[in-house]
XYZ file of C-alpha atoms in Angstrom:
604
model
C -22.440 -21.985 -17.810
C -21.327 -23.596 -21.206
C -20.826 -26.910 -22.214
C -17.177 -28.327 -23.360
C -17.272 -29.425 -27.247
C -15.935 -32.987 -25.938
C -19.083 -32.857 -23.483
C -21.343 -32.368 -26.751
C -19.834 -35.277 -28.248
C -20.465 -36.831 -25.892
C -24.404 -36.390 -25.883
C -26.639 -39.381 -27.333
C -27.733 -37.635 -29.960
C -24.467 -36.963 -31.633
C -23.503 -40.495 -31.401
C -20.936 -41.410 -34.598
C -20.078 -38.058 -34.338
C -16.257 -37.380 -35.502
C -13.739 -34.752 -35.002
C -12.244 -33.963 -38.818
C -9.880 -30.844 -37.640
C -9.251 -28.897 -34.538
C -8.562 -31.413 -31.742
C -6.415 -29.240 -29.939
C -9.931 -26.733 -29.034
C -12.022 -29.521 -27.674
C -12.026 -27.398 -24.139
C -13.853 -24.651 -25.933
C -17.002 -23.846 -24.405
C -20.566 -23.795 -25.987
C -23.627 -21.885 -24.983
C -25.314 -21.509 -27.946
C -25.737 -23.559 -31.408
C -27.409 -22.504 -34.573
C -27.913 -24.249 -38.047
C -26.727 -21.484 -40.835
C -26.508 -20.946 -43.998
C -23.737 -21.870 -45.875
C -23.700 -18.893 -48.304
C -22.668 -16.737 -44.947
C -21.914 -19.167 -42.498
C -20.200 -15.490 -40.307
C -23.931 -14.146 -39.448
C -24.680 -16.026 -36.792
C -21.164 -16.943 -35.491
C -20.007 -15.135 -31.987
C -18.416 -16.062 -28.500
C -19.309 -19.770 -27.474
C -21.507 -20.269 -30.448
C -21.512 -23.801 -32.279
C -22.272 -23.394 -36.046
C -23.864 -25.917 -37.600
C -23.677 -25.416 -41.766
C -27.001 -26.709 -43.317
C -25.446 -27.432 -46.544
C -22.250 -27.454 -48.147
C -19.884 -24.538 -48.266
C -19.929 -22.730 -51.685
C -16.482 -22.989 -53.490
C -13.694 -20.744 -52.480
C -10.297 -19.838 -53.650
C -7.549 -21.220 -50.603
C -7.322 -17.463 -49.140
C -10.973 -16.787 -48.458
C -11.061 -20.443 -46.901
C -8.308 -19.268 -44.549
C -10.029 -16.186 -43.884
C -13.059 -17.498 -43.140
C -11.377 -19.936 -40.584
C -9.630 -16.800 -39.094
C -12.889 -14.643 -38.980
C -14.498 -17.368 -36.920
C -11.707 -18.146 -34.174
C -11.140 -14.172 -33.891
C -15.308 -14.335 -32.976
C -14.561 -16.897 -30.099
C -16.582 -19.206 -32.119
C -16.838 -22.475 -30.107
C -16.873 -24.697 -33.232
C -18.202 -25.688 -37.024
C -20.169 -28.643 -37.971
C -21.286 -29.995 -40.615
C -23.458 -33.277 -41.996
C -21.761 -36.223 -43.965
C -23.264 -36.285 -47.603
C -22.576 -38.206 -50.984
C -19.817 -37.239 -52.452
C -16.996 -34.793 -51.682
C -17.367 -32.940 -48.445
C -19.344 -29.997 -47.533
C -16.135 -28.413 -46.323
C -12.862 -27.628 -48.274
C -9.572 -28.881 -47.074
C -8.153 -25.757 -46.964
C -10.652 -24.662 -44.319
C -9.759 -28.242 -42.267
C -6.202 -27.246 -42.816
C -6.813 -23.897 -41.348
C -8.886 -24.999 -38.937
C -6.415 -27.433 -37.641
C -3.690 -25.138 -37.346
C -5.552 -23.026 -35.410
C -7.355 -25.401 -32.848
C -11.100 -24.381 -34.113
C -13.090 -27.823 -33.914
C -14.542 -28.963 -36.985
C -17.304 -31.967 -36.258
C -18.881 -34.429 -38.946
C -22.023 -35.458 -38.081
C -24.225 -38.617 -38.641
C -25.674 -38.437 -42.145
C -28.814 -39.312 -40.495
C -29.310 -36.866 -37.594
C -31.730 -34.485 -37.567
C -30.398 -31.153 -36.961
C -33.788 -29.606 -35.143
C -32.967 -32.885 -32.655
C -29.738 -31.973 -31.634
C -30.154 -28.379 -31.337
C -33.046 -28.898 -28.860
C -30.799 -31.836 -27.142
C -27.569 -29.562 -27.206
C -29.127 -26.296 -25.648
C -31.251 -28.358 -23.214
C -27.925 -29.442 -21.928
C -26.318 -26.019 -21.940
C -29.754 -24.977 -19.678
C -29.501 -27.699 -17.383
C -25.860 -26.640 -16.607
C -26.959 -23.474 -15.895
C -29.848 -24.073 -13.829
C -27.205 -26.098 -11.714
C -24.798 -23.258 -11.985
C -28.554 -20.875 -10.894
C -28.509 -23.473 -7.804
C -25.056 -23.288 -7.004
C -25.082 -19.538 -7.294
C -27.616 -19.405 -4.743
C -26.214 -21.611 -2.437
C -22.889 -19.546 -2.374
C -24.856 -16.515 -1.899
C -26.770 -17.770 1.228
C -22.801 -18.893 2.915
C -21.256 -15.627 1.744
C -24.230 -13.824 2.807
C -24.040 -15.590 6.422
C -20.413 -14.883 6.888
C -21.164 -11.041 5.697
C -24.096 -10.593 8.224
C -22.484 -12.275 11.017
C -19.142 -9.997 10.369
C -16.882 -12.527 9.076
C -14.204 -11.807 7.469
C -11.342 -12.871 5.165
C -10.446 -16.121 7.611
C -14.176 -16.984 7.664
C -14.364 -16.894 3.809
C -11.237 -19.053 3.037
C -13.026 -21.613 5.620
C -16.088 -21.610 3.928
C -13.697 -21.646 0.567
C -12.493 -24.744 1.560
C -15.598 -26.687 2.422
C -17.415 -25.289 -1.290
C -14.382 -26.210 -2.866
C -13.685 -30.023 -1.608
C -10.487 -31.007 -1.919
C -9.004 -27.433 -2.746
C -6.338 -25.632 -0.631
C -7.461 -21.564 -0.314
C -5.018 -19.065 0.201
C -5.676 -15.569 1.193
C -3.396 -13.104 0.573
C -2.980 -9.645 2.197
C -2.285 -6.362 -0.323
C 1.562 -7.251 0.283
C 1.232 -10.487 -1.404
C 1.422 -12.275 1.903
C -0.076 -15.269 2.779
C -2.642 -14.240 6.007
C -4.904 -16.886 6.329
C -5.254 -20.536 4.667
C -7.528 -23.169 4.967
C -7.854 -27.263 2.854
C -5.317 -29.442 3.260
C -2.480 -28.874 5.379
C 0.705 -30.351 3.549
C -1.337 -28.956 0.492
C -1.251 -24.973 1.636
C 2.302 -25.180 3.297
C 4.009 -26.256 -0.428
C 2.018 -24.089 -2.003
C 2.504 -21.034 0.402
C 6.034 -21.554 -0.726
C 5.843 -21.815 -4.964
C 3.101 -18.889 -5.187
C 3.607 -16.143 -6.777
C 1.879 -13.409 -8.323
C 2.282 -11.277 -11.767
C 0.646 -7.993 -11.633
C 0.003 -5.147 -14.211
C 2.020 -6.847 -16.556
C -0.251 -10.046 -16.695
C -3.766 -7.817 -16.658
C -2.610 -6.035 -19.511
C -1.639 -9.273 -21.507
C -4.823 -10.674 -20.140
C -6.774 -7.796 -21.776
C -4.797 -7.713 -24.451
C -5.762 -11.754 -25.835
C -8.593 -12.358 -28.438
C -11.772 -13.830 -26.858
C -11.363 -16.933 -27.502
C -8.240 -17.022 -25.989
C -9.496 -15.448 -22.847
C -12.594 -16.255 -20.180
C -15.871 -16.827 -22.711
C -18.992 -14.769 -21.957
C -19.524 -14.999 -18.031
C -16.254 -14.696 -15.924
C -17.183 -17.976 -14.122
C -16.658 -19.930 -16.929
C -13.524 -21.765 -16.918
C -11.113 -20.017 -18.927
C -8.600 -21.388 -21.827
C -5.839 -19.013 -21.035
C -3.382 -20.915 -19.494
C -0.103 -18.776 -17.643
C 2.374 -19.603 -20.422
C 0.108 -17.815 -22.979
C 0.218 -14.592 -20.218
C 3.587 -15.230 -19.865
C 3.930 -15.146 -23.350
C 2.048 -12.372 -24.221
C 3.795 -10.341 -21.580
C 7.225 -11.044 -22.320
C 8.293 -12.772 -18.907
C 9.973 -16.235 -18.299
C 7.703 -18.868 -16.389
C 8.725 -19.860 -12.786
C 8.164 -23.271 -10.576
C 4.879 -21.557 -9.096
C 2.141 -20.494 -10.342
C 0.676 -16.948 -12.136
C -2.033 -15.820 -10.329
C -4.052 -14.207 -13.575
C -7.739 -13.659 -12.466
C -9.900 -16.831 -13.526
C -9.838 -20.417 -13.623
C -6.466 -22.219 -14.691
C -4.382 -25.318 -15.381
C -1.526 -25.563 -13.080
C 1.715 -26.090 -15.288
C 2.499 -29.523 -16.271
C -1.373 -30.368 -16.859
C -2.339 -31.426 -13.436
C -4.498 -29.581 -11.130
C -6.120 -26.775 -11.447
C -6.209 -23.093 -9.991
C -8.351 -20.393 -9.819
C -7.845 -16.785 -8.443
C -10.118 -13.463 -7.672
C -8.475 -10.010 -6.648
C -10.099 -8.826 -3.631
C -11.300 -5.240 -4.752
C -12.755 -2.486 -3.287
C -13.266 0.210 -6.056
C -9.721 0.774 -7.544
C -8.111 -0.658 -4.537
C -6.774 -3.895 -4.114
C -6.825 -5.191 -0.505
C -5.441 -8.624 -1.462
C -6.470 -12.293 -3.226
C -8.125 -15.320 -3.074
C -6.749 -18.349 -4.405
C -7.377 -22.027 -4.599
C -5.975 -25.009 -6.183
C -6.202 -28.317 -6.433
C -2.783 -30.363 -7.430
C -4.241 -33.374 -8.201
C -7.852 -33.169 -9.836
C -9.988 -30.408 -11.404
C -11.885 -27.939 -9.533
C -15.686 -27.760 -9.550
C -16.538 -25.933 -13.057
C -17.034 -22.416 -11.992
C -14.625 -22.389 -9.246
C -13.387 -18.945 -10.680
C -17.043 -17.331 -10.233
C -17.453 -18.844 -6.640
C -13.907 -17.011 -5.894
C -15.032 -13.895 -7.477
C -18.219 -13.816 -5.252
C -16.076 -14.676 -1.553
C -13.767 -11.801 -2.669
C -17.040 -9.271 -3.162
C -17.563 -10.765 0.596
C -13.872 -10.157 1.782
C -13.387 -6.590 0.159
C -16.787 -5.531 2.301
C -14.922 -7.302 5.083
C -12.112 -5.456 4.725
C -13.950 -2.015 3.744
C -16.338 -2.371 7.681
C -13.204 -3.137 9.725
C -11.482 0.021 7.813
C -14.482 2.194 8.436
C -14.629 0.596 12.567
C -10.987 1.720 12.839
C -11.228 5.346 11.139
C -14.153 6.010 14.003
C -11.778 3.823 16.908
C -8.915 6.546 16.107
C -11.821 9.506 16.017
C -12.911 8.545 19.144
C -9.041 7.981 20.395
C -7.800 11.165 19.172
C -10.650 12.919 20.570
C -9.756 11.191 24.162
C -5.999 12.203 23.467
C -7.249 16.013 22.783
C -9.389 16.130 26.152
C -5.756 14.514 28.065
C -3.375 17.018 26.690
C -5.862 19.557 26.742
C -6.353 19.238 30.984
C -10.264 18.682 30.195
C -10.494 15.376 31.993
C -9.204 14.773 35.417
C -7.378 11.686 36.839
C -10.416 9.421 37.535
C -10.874 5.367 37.295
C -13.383 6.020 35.053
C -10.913 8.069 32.630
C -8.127 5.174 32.731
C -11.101 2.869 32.374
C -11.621 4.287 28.770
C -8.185 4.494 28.595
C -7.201 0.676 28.994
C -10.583 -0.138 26.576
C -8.328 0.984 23.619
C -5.242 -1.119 24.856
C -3.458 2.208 26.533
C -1.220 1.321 29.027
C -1.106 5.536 31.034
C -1.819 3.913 34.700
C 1.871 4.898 35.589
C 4.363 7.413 34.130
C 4.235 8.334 31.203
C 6.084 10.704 28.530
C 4.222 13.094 26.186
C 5.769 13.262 22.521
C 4.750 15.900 20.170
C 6.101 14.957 16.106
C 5.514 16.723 13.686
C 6.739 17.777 10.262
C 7.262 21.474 8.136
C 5.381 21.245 5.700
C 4.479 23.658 2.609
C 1.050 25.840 3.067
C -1.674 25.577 0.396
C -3.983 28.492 0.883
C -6.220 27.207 -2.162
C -6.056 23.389 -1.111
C -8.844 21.465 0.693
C -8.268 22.021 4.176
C -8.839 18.082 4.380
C -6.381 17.419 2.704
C -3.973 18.288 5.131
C -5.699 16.330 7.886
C -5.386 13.395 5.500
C -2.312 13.230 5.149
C -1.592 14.064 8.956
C -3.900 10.851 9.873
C -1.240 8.845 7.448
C 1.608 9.498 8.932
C 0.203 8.872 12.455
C -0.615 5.650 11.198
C 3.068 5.315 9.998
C 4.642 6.715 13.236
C 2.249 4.426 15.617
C 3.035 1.053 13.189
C 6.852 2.052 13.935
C 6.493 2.817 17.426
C 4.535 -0.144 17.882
C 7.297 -2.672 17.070
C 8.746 -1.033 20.527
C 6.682 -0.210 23.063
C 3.142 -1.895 23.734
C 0.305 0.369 24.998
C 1.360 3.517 23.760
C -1.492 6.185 22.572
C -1.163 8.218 19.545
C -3.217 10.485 17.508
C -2.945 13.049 14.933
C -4.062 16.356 16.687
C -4.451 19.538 13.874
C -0.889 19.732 12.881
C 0.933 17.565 14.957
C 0.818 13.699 16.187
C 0.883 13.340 20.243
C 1.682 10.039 21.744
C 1.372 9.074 25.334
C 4.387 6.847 26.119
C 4.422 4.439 29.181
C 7.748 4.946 30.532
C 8.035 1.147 32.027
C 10.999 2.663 33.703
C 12.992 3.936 31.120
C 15.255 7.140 31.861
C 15.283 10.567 30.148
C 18.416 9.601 28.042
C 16.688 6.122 27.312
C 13.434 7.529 26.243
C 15.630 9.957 23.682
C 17.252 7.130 22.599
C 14.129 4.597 21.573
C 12.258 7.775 19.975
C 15.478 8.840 17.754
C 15.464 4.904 16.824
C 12.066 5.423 15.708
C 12.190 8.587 14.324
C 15.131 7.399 12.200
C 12.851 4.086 10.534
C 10.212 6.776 9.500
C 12.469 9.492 7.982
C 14.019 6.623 6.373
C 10.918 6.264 4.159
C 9.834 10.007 4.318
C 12.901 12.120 3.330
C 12.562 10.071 -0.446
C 8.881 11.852 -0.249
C 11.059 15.653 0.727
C 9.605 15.229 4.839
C 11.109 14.916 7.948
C 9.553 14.597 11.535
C 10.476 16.055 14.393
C 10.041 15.448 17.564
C 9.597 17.107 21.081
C 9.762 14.837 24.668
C 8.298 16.475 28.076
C 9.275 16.029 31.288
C 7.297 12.543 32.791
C 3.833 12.764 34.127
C 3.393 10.932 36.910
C -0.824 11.460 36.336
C -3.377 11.619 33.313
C -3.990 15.453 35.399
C 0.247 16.431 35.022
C -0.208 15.279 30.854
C -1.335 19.383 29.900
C 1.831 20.447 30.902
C 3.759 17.641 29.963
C 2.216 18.436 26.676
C 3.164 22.301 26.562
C 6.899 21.051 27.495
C 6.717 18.392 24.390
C 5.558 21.643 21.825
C 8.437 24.152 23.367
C 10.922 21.394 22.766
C 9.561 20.073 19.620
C 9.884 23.923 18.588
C 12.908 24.818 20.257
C 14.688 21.526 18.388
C 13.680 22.288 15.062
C 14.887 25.880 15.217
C 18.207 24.528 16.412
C 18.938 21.357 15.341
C 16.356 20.919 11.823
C 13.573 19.601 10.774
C 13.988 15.733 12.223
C 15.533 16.560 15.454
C 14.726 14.784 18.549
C 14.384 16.920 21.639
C 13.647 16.560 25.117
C 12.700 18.988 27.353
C 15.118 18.803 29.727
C 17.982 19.283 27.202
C 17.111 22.236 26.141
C 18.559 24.705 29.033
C 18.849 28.395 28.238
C 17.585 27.928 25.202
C 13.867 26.864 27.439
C 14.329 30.544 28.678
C 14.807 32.138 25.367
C 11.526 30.624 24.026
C 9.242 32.070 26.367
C 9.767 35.558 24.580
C 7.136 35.992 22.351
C 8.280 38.824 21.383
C 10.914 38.507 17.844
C 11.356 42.158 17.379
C 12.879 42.590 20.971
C 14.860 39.239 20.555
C 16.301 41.047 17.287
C 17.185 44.312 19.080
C 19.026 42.656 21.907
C 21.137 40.446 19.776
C 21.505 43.923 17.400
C 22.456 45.434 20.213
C 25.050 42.631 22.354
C 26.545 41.383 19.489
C 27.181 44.706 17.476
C 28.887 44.580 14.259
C 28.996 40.467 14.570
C 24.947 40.424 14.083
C 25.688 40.699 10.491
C 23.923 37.494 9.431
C 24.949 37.789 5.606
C 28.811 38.696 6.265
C 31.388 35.323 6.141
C 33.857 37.238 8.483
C 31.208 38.050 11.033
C 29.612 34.357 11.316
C 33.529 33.135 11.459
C 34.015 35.273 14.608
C 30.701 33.991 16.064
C 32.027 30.891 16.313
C 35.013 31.770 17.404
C 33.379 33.786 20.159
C 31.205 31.258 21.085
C 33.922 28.682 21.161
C 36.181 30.604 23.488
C 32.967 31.528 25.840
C 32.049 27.391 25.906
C 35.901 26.687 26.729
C 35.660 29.556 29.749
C 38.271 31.273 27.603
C 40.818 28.584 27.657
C 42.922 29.975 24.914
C 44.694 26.786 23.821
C 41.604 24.512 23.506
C 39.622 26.926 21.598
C 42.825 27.612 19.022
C 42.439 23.378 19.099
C 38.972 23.261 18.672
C 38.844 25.671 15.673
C 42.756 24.363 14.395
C 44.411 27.913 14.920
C 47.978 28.438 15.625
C 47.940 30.056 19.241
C 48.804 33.608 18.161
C 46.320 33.529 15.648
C 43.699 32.911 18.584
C 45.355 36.006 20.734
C 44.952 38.269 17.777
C 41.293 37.097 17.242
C 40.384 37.827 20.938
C 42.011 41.529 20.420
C 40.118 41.952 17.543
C 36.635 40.860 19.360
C 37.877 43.035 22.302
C 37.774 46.126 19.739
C 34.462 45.113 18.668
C 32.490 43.644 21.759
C 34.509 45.410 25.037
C 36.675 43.748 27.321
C 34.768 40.387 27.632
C 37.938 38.290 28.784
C 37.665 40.302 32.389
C 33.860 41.364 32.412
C 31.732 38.484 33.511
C 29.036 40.180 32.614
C 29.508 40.889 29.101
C 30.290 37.696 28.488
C 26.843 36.404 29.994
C 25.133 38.624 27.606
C 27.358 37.598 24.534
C 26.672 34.019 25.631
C 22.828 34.836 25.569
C 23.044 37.137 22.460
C 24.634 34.030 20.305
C 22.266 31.569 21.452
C 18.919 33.773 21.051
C 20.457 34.090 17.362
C 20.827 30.280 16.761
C 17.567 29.531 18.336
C 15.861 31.824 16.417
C 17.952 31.910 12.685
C 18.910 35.258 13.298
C 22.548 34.194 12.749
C 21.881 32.837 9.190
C 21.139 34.422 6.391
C 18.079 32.055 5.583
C 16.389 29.055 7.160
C 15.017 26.487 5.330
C 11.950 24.689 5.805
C 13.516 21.675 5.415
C 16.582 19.345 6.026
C 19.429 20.998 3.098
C 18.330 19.828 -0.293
C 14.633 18.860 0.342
C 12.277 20.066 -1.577
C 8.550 19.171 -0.260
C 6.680 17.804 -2.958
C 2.508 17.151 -3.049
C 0.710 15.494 -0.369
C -0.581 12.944 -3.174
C 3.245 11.272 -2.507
C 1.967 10.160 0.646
C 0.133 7.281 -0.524
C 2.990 5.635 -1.820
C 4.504 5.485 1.818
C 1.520 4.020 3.815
């Protein structure tokens, strides 16, 4: 830690000292000082260094005088000094000109000093600041240290914040920029809860972008001179009420108070921030450094309770597997385990399966794929969550399964709450090219009746897509027929019997054969009631007579064969189940295209 030029002046040893240019740089900070000569008074000059000249500057046209000002500022040079002689003075005018202009402090000091004096009395100052800074150091790392090793986390570090910083109101702030835990002074954190707010790329690249002496000197605890409306400056953006949180230590605007701010980072990742400020007084010098080490604490915080809840879902997913999969039996000892991660399967309960088409990558890490799987069960449980308490879910290979408590809900009902759901998280995915689906078994009135509750989940989930799309929301017991139809494993026979009922009308890439599909299948859904099919499909009643001849030329005499028309019935929905009565399918909703995984991160 440095020493403030206005602190040097005010040591004994530079008493009768005087300020002769630069008044507006008195913050600057000073960690070093060295006596140099004159003739190149830019050798020894650097970040937070005091020069002192030991004679008088050699003459100089105006321009070199100005550059020699602008060399030094550029440096971060805390400050030139000189000694009062006889005569004129050791330094030109145009250098206290430039000087002045540019807030570099120039000092005059006693003719009688003795410069080896104040050098020894100056950096024995500078070293007793930073043994207290050593002590303070210390003592922050034995209370962060505590709070680490007895698993604190973010709330225990704003407490402990609070108390370091006396008389300072901490905020910290989630990775959404909300406020999740405060501690200081109440009527202190609630105003300021309310005028925060936070500048992000833009003010780290203006940040980086400032010359050092504009910007934190040497060690980042230092207090810095950057104050927001240079940022704001810098990056082009018009101040607000609040305040910028720019890593560091700060003014507040208007001159009174003081901030100071640490991201809380965990490699590239931000997790969230730290911030304190105090509105009426300054902050303990350093307070940015004392941040930045509670953040270190927070970010390993936040990195152990990320790493306790990847192995939580491990262990519930591999619970979820075992349920589905009929391995464990309906025991108290089962639901015990059950209820110990906040499930809620005592009574019935509905198996969902969800999952989503996605593009196969026969070169990509395998892990990849599990990856993003885990991420959107984290999406789909956060949504489902908001509705129904207790509810397990876990990503499973390629599909999510969650065990829904019923709480007396009715097929229809439980359709309805999981097509609210699914709607909220296709909102977000279809901008990313992905849907989910979603399949709903029959209830299971025991953990030992989930297996097949499961199996009924996949056939709809299945079933659904083929008939409905990609983010179609289908419960068993809707499905009908088409439940039959799915238990043939067999597509090559499917294809021959639809060949084979539907005749000429199988055509899958001929516009007059799909219209009379649908005209077919109309009439057969209407029990051939002539005069609601010709209103269903807008066709003038004749029209619809000469349509049924021409399918009676094609098909046989369905209209008075019973038979026939059960097959025709089956024929056209074994095609629609199966895509056999399109021309293509596509993997996705019309227009999608799926793009890389790597979108993914953007949604969770």
């Amino acid at each position: 830690m440095g020493l403030t030029i206005e602190d040097v002046l005010d040591l004994p040893g530079l008493a009768g000292s005087s300020v002769v240019a630069g008044a507006g740089g008195l913050a600057r900070s000073v960690r070093h000082m060295v006596v140099d000569n004159p003739a190149d008074p830019l050798a020894a000059a650097g970040v937070d260094v005091l020069v002192v000249l030991g004679a008088r500057l050699p003459p100089a046209d105006p321009v070199n005088c100005r550059a020699l000002v602008e060399r030094l500022d550029s440096m971060g040079t805390a400050a030139l000094a000189y000694r009062r002689t006889e005569g004129p003075p050791p330094v030109p005018a145009e250098v206290l000109a430039e000087a002045d202009r540019r807030g570099l402090p120039v000092l005059a000091l006693p003719q009688t000093v003795r410069l080896d004096e104040i050098v020894s009395e100056v950096l024995g100052a500078v070293v007793t600041k930073q043994g207290e800074a050593l002590a303070l150091s210390s003592r922050m790392d034995d209370q962060f240290m505590e709070v680490a090793l007895t698993g604190g986390g973010l709330a225990e570090v704003t407490q402990r914040l609070a108390v370091m910083l006396e008389g300072a109101a901490v905020l910290g702030l989630g990775p959404d920029r909300e406020v999740v835990t405060s501690a200081g002074p109440r009527d202190d954190v609630a105003e300021i809860s309310d005028w925060l707010w936070l500048l992000d790329a833009a003010a780290d690249d203006a940040l980086a972008e400032l010359t050092p002496s504009r910007r934190l000197a040497g060690v980042r605890a230092d207090r810095t001179v950057v104050t927001p409306a240079d940022v704001l400056a810098d990056a082009d953006l018009s101040p607000a009420d609040g305040i910028l949180l720019v890593p560091g230590h700060h003014e507040l605007p208007g001159g009174v108070g003081e901030y100071a701010v640490a991201p809380i980072m965990a490699g590239d990742q931000r997790h969230g921030w730290l911030v304190a400020v105090h509105r009426t007084g300054a902050m303990m010098v350093g307070a940015g450094g004392v941040l930045e080490r509670a953040a270190v604490i927070a970010a390993l915080s936040v990195i152990r309770l990320q790493a306790v809840h990847s192995v939580e879902l491990r262990f519930q997913g591999d619970l979820v597997r075992r349920l589905v999969g009929g391995s464990v039996g309906h025991t108290e000892r089962t639901l015990a385990y059950t209820r110990s991660f906040g499930w809620r399967l005592d009574g019935p309960v509905a198996v969902l399966v969800t999952a989503t088409e996605t593009v196969a990558d026969a070169a990509g890490d395998p892990t990849r794929a599990l990856d993003v799987l885990d991420r959107l069960a984290d999406g789909w449980r956060s949504a489902l969550e908001s509705e129904v308490a207790g509810a397990a879910v876990a990503g499973l290979a390629t599909e999510i399964v969650t065990l829904l408590p019923l709480d007396g809900r009715t097929p229809d009902e439980v359709s309805a709450l999981v097509a609210a759901v699914s709607s909220r998280v296709n909102g977000r995915l279809r901008r990313l090219g992905r849907v989910l689906g979603t399949g709903i078994g029959r209830p299971a009135g025991s953990l030992s009746e989930l297996a097949e509750a499961h199996r009924q989940a996949q056939r709809a989930l299945g079933v659904g897509q083929e008939i409905q799309g990609g983010a179609s929301v289908t419960h068993f017991d809707q499905l009908g027929v088409f439940r039959l139809l799915s238990l043939i494993p067999d597509s090559t026979e499917l294809r021959s019997y639809v060949d084979e009922v539907l005749g000429p009308l199988a055509d899958a890439t001929d516009a007059d054969s799909a219209d009379l599909r649908e005209t077919l299948l109309v009439l057969l859904e209407t029990n051939l009631n002539v005069a609601e099919s010709a209103r269903r499909l807008h066709f003038h009643y004749n029209t619809m007579r000469y349509r049924i001849g021409k399918l009676e030329r094609m098909l046989g005499p369905f209209t008075s064969d019973p038979h026939l028309r059960l097959n025709l019935l089956l024929a056209l929905h074994a095609a629609r189940m199966s895509g056999l009565d399109q021309p293509h399918r596509p993997p996705l909703e019309a227009g999608m295209t799926p793009p890389p995984d790597d979108g993914l991160d953007a949604l969770l």
